mmCIF file of N, CA and C in Angstrom:
data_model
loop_
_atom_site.group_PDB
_atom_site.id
_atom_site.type_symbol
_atom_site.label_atom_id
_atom_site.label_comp_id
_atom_site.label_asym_id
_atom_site.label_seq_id
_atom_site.Cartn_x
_atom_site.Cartn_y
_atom_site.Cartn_z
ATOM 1 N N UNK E 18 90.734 -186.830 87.515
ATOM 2 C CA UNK E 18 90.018 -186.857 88.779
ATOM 3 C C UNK E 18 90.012 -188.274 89.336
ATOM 4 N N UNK E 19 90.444 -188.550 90.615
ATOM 5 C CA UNK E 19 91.017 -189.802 91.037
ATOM 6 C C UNK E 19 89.778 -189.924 92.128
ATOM 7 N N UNK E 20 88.690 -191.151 91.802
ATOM 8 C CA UNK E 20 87.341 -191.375 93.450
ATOM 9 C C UNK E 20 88.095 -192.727 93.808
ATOM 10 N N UNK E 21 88.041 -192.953 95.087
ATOM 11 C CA UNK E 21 87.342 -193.898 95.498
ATOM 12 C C UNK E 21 85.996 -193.973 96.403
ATOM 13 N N UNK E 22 85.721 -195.619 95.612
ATOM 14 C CA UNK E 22 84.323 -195.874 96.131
ATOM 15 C C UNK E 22 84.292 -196.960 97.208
ATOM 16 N N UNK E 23 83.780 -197.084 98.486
ATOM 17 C CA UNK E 23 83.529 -198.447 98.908
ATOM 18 C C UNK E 23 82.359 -198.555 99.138
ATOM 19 N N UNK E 24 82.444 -200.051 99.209
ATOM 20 C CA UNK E 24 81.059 -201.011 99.097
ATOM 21 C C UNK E 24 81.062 -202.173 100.381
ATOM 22 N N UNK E 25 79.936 -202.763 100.300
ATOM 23 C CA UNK E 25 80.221 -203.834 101.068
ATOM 24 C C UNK E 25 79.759 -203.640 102.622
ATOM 25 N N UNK E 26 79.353 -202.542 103.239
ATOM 26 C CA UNK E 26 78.562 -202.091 104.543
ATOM 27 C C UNK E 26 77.418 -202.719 104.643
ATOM 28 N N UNK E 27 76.973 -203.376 106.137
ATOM 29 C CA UNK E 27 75.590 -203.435 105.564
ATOM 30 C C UNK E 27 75.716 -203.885 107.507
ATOM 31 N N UNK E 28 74.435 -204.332 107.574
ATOM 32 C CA UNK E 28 73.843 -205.414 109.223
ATOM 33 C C UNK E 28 74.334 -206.165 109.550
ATOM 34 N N UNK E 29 75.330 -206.471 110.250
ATOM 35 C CA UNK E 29 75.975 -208.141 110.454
ATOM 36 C C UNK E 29 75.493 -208.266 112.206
ATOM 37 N N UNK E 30 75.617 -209.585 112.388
ATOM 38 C CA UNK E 30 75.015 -210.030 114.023
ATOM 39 C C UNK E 30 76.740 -209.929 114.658
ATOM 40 N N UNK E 31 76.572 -209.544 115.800
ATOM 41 C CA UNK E 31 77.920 -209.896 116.349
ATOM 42 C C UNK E 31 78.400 -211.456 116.470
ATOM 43 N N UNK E 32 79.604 -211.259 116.068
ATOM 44 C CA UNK E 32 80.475 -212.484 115.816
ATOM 45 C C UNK E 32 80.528 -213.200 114.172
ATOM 46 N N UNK E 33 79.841 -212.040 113.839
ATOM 47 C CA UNK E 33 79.944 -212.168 112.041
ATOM 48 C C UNK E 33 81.162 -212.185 111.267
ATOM 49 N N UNK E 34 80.860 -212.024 109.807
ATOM 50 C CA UNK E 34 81.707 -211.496 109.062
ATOM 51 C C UNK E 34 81.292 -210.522 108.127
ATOM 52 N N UNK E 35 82.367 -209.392 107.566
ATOM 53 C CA UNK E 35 82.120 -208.646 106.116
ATOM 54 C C UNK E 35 82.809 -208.230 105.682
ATOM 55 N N UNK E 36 82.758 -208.085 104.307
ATOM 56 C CA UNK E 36 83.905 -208.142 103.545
ATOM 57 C C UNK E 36 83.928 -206.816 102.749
ATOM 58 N N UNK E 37 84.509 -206.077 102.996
ATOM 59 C CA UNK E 37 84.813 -204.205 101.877
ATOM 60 C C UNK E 37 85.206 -204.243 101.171
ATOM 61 N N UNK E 38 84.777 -203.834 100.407
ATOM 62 C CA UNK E 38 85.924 -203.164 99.074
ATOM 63 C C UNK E 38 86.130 -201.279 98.911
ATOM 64 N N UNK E 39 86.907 -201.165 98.222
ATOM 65 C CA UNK E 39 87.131 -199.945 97.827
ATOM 66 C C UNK E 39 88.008 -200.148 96.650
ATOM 67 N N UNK E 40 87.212 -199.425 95.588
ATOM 68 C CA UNK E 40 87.892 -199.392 94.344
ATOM 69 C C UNK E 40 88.733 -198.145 93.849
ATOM 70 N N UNK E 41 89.097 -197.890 93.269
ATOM 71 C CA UNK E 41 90.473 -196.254 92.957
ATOM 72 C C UNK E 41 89.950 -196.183 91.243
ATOM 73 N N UNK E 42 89.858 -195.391 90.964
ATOM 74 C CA UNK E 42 88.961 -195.134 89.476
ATOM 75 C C UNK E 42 89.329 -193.659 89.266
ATOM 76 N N UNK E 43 89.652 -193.303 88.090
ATOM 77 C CA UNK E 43 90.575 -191.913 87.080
ATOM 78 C C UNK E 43 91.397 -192.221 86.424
ATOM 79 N N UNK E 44 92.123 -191.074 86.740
ATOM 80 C CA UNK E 44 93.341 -190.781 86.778
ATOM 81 C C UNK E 44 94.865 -191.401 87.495
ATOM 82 N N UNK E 45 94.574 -192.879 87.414
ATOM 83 C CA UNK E 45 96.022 -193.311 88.158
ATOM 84 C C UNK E 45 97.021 -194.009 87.658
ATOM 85 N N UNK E 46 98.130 -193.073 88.316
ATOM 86 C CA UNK E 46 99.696 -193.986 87.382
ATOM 87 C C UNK E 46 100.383 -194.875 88.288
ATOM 88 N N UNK E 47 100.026 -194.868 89.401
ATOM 89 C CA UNK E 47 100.701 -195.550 90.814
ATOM 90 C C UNK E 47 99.830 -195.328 91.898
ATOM 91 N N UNK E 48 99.315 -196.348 92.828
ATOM 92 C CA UNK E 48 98.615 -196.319 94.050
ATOM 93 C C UNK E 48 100.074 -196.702 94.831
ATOM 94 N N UNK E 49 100.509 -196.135 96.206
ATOM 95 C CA UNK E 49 101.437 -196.588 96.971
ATOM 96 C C UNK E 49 100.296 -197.111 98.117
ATOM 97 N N UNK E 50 100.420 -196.626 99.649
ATOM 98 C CA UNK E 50 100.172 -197.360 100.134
ATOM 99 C C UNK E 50 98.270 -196.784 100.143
ATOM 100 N N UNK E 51 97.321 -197.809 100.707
ATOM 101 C CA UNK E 51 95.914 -198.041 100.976
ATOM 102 C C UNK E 51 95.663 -198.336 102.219
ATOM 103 N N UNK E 52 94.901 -197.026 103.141
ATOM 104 C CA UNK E 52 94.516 -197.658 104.263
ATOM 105 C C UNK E 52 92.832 -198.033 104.528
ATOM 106 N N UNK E 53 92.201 -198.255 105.872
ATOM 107 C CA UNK E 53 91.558 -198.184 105.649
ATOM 108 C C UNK E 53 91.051 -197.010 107.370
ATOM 109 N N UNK E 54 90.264 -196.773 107.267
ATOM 110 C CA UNK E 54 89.836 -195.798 108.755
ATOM 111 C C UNK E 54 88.254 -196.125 109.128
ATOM 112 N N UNK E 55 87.880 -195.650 110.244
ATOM 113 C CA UNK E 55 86.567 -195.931 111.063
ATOM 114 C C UNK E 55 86.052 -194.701 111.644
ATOM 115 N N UNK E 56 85.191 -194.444 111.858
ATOM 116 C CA UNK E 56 84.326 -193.571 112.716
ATOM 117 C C UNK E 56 82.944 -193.203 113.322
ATOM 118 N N UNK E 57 83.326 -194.179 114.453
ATOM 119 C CA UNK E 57 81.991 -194.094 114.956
ATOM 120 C C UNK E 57 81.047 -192.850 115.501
ATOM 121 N N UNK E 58 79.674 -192.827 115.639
ATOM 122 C CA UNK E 58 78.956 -191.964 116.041
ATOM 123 C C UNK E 58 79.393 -190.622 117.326
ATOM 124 N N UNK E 59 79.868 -189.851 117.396
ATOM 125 C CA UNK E 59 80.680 -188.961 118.187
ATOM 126 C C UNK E 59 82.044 -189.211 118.050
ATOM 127 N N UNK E 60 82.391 -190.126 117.805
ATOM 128 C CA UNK E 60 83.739 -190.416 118.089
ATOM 129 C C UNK E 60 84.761 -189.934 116.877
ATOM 130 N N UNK E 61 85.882 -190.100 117.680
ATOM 131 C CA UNK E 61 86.863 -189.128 116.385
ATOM 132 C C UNK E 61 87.054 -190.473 114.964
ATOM 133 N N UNK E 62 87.678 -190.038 114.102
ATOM 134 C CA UNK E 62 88.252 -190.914 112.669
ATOM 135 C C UNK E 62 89.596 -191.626 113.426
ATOM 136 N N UNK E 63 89.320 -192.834 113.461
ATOM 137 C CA UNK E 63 90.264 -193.881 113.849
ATOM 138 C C UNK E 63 91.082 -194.598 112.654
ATOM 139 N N UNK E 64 92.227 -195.056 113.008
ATOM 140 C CA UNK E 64 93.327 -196.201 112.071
ATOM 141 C C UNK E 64 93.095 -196.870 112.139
ATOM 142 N N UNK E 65 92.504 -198.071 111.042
ATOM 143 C CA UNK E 65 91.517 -199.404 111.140
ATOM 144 C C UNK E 65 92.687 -200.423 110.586
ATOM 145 N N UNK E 66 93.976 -199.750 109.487
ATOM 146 C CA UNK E 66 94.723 -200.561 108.724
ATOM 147 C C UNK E 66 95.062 -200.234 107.828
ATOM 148 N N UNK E 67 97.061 -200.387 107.166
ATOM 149 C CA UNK E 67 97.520 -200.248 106.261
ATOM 150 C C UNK E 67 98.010 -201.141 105.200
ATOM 151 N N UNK E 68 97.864 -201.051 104.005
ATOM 152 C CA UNK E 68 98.634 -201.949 103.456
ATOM 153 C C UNK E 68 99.605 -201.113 102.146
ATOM 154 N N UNK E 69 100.904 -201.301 102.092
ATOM 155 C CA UNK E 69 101.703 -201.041 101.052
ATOM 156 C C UNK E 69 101.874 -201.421 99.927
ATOM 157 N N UNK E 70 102.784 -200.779 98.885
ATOM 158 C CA UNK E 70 102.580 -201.644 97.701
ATOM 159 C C UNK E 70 103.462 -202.542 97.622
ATOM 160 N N UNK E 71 103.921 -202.836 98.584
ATOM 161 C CA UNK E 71 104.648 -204.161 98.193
ATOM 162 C C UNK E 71 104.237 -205.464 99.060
ATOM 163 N N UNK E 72 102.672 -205.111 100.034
ATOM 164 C CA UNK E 72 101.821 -205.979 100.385
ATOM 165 C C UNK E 72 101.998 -205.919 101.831
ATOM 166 N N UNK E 73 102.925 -205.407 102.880
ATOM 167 C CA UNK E 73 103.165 -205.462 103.966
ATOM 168 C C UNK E 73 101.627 -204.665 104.553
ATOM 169 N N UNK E 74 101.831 -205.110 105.769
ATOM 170 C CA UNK E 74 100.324 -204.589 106.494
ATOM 171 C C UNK E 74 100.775 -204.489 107.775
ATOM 172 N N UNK E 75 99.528 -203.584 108.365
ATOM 173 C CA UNK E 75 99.664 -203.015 110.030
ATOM 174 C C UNK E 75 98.413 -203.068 110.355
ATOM 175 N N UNK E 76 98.023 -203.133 111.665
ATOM 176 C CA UNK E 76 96.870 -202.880 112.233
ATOM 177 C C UNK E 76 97.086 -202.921 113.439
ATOM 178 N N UNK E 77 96.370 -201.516 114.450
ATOM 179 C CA UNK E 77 96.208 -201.881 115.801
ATOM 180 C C UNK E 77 96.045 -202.843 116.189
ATOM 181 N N UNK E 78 96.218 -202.887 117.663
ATOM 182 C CA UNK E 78 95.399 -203.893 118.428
ATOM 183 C C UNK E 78 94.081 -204.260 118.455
ATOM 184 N N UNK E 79 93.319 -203.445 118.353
ATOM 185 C CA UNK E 79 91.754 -203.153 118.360
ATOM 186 C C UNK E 79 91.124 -204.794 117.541
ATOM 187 N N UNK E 80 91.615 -204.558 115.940
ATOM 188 C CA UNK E 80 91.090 -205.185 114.985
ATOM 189 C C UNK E 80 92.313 -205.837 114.652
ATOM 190 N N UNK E 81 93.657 -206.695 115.351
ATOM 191 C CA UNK E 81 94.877 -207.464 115.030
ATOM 192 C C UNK E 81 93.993 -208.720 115.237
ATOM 193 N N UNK E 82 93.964 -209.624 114.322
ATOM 194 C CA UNK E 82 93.432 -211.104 114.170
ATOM 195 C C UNK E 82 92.340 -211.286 113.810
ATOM 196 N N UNK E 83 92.119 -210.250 113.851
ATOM 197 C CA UNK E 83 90.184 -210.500 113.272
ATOM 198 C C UNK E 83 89.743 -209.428 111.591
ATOM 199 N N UNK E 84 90.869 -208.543 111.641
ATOM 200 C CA UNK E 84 90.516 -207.942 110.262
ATOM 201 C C UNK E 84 91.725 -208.351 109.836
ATOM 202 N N UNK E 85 91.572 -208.561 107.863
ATOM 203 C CA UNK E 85 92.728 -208.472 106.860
ATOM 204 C C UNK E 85 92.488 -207.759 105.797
ATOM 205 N N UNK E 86 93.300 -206.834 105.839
ATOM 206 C CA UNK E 86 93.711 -206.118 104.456
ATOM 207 C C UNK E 86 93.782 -206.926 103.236
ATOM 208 N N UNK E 87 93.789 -206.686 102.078
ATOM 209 C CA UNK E 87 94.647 -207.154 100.717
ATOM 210 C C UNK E 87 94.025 -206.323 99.539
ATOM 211 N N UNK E 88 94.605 -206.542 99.026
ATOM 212 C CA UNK E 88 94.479 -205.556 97.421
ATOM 213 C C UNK E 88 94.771 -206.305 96.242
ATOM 214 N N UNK E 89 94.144 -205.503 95.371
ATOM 215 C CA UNK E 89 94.164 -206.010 93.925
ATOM 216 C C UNK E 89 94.642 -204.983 93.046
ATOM 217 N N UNK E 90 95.993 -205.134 92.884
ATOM 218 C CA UNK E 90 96.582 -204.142 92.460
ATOM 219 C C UNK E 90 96.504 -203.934 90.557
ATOM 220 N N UNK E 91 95.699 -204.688 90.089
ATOM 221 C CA UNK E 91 95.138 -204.850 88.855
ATOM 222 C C UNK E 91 94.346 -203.977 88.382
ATOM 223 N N UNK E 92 93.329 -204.302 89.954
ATOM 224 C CA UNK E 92 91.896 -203.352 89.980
ATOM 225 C C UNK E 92 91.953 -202.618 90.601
ATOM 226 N N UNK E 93 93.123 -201.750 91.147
ATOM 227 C CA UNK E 93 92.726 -200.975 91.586
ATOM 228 C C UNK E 93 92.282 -201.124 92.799
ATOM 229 N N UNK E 94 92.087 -201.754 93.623
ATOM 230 C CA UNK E 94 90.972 -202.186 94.679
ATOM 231 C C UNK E 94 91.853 -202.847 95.879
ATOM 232 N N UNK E 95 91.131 -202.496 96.973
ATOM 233 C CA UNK E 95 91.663 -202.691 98.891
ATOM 234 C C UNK E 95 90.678 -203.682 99.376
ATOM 235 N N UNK E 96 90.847 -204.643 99.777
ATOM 236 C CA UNK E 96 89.604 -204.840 100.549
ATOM 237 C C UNK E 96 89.952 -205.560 102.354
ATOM 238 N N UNK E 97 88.653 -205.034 102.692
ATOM 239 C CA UNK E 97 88.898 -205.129 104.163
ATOM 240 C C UNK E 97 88.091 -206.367 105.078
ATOM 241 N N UNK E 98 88.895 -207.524 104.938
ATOM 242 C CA UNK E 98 87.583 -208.714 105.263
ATOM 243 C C UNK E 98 87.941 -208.649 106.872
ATOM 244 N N UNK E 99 86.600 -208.458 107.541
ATOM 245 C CA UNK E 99 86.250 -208.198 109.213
ATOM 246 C C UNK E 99 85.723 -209.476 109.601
ATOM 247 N N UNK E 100 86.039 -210.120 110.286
ATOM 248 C CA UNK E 100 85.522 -211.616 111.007
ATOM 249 C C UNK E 100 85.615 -211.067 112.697
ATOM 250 N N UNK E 101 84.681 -211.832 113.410
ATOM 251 C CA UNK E 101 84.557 -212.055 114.789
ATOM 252 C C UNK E 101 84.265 -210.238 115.231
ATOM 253 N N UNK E 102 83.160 -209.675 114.309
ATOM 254 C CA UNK E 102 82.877 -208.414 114.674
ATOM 255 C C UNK E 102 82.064 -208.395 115.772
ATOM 256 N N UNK E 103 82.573 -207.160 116.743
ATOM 257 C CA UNK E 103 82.013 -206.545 117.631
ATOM 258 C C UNK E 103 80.659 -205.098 117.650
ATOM 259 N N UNK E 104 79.943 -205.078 118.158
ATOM 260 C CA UNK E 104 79.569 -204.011 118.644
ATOM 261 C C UNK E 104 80.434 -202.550 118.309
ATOM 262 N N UNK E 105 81.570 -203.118 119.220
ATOM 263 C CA UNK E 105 82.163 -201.508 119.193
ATOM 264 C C UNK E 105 82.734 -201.812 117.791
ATOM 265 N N UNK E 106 82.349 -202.504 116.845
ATOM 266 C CA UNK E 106 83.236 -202.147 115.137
ATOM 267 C C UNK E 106 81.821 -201.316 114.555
ATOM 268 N N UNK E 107 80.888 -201.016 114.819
ATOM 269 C CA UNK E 107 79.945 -200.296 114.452
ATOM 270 C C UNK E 107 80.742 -198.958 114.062
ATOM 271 N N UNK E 108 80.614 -198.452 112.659
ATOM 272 C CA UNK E 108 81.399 -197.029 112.333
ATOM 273 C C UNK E 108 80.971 -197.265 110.807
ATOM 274 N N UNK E 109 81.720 -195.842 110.004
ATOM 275 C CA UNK E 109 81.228 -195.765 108.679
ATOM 276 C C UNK E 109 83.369 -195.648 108.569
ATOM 277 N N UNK E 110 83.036 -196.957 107.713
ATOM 278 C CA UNK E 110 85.047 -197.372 107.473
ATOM 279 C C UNK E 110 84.922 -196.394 105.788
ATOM 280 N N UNK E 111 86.069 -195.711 105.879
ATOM 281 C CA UNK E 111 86.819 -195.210 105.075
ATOM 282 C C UNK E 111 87.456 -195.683 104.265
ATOM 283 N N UNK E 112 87.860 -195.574 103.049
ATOM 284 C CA UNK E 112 89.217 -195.889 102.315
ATOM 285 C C UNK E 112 89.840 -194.236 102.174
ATOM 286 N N UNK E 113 91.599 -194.695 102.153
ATOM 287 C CA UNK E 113 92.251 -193.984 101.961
ATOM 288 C C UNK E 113 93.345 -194.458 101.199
ATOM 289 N N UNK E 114 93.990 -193.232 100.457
ATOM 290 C CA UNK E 114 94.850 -193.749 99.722
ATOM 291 C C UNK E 114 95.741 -192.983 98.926
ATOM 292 N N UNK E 115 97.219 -193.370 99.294
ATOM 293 C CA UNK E 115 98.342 -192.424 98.449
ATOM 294 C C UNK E 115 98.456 -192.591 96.840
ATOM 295 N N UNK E 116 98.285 -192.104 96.314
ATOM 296 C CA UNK E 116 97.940 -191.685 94.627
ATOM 297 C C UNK E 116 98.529 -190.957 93.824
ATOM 298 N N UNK E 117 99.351 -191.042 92.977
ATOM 299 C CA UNK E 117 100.237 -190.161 91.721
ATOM 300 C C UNK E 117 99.016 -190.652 90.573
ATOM 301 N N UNK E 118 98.209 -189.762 89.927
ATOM 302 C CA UNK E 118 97.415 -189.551 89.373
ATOM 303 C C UNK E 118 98.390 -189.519 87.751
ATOM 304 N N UNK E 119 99.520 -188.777 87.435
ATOM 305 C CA UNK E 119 100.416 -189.090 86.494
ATOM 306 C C UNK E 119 101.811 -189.470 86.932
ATOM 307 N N UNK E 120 102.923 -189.741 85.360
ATOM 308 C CA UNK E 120 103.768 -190.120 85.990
ATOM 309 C C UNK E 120 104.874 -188.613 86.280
ATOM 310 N N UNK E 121 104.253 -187.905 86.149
ATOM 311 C CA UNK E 121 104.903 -186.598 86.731
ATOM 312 C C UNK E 121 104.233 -185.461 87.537
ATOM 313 N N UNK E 122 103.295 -185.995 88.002
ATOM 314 C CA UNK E 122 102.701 -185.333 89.408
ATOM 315 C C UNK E 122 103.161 -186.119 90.799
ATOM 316 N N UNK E 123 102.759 -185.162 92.074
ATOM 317 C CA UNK E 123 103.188 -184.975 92.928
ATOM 318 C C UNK E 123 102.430 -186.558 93.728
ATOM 319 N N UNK E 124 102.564 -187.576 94.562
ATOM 320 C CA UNK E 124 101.458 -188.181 95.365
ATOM 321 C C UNK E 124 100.820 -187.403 96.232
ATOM 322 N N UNK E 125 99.218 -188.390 95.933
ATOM 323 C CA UNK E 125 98.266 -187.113 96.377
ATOM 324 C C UNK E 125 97.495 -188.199 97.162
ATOM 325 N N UNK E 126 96.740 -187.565 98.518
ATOM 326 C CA UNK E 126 96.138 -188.427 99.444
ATOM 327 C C UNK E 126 94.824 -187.927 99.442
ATOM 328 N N UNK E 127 93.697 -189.424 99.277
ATOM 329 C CA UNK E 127 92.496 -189.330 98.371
ATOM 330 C C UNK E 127 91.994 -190.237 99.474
ATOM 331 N N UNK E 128 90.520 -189.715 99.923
ATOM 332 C CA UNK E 128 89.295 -190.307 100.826
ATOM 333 C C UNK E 128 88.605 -190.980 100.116
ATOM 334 N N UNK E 129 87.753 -191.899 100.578
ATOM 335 C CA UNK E 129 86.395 -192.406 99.654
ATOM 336 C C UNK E 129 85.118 -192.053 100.666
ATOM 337 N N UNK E 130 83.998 -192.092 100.197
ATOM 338 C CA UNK E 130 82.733 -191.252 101.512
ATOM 339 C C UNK E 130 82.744 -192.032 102.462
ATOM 340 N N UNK E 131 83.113 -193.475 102.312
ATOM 341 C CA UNK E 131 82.427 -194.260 103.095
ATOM 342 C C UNK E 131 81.885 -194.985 103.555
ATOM 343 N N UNK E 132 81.631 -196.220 103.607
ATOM 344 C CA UNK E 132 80.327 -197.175 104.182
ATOM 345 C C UNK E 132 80.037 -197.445 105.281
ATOM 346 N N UNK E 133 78.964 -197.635 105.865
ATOM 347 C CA UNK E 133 78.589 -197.774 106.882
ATOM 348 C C UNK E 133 78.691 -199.504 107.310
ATOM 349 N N UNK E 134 79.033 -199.345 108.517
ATOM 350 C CA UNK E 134 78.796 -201.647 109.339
ATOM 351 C C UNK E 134 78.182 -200.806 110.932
ATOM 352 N N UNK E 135 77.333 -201.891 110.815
ATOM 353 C CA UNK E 135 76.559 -201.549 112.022
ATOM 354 C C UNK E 135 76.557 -202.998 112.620
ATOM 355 N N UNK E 136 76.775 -203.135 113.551
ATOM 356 C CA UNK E 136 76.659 -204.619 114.283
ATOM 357 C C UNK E 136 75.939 -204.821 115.275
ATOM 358 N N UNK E 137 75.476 -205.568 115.372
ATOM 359 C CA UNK E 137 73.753 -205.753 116.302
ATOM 360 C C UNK E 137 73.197 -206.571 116.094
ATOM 361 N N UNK E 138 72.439 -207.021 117.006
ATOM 362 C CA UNK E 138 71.868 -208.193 117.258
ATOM 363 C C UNK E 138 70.272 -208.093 116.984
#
């Protein structure tokens, strides 16, 4: 059974910083790529950022220069450091993540619940 967990949500003032994690814990023989996602209050589940296993990264426009991906491919672990946050980054960010649980199963794509960033003054 393959969770991830993230951490690291909390109150920041606009023009802050915070820093996520999401850890990958079971069953794993290979993590490929780790994203991360957003979703604010009504609003649909947004693409916040990817990173691969061989470290390459993407991100919209939205969050290009102000969020960075990186991972710890040791631990298991993504993390999502947010600088020069806005208002509209208020959402509960996701981890996601492609996963071969053995080395002869299929890759399997695995959510974590969630944390919440609320930004406000």
């Amino acid at each position: 059974q393959v969770q991830l967990v993230e951490s690291g949500g909390g109150l920041v003032q606009p023009g802050g910083s915070l820093r996520l994690s999401c850890a990958a814990s079971g069953s794993i023989f290979s993590i490929n790529a780790m994203r991360w996602f957003r979703q604010a209050p009504g609003e649909v589940r947004e693409w916040v950022t990817t990173i691969d296993n061989t470290g390459s990264t993407a991100y919209p426009d939205a969050v290009k220069g102000r969020f960075t991906i990186s991972r710890d491919n040791a631990k298991n672990t993504v993390y999502l450091q947010m600088n020069s946050l806005k208002p509209e980054d208020t959402a509960v960010y996701y981890c996601n993540a492609d996963i071969m649980p053995t080395r002869l199963s299929r890759t399997l794509n695995y959510w974590g619940k969630g944390t919440l960033v609320t930004v406000s003054s």
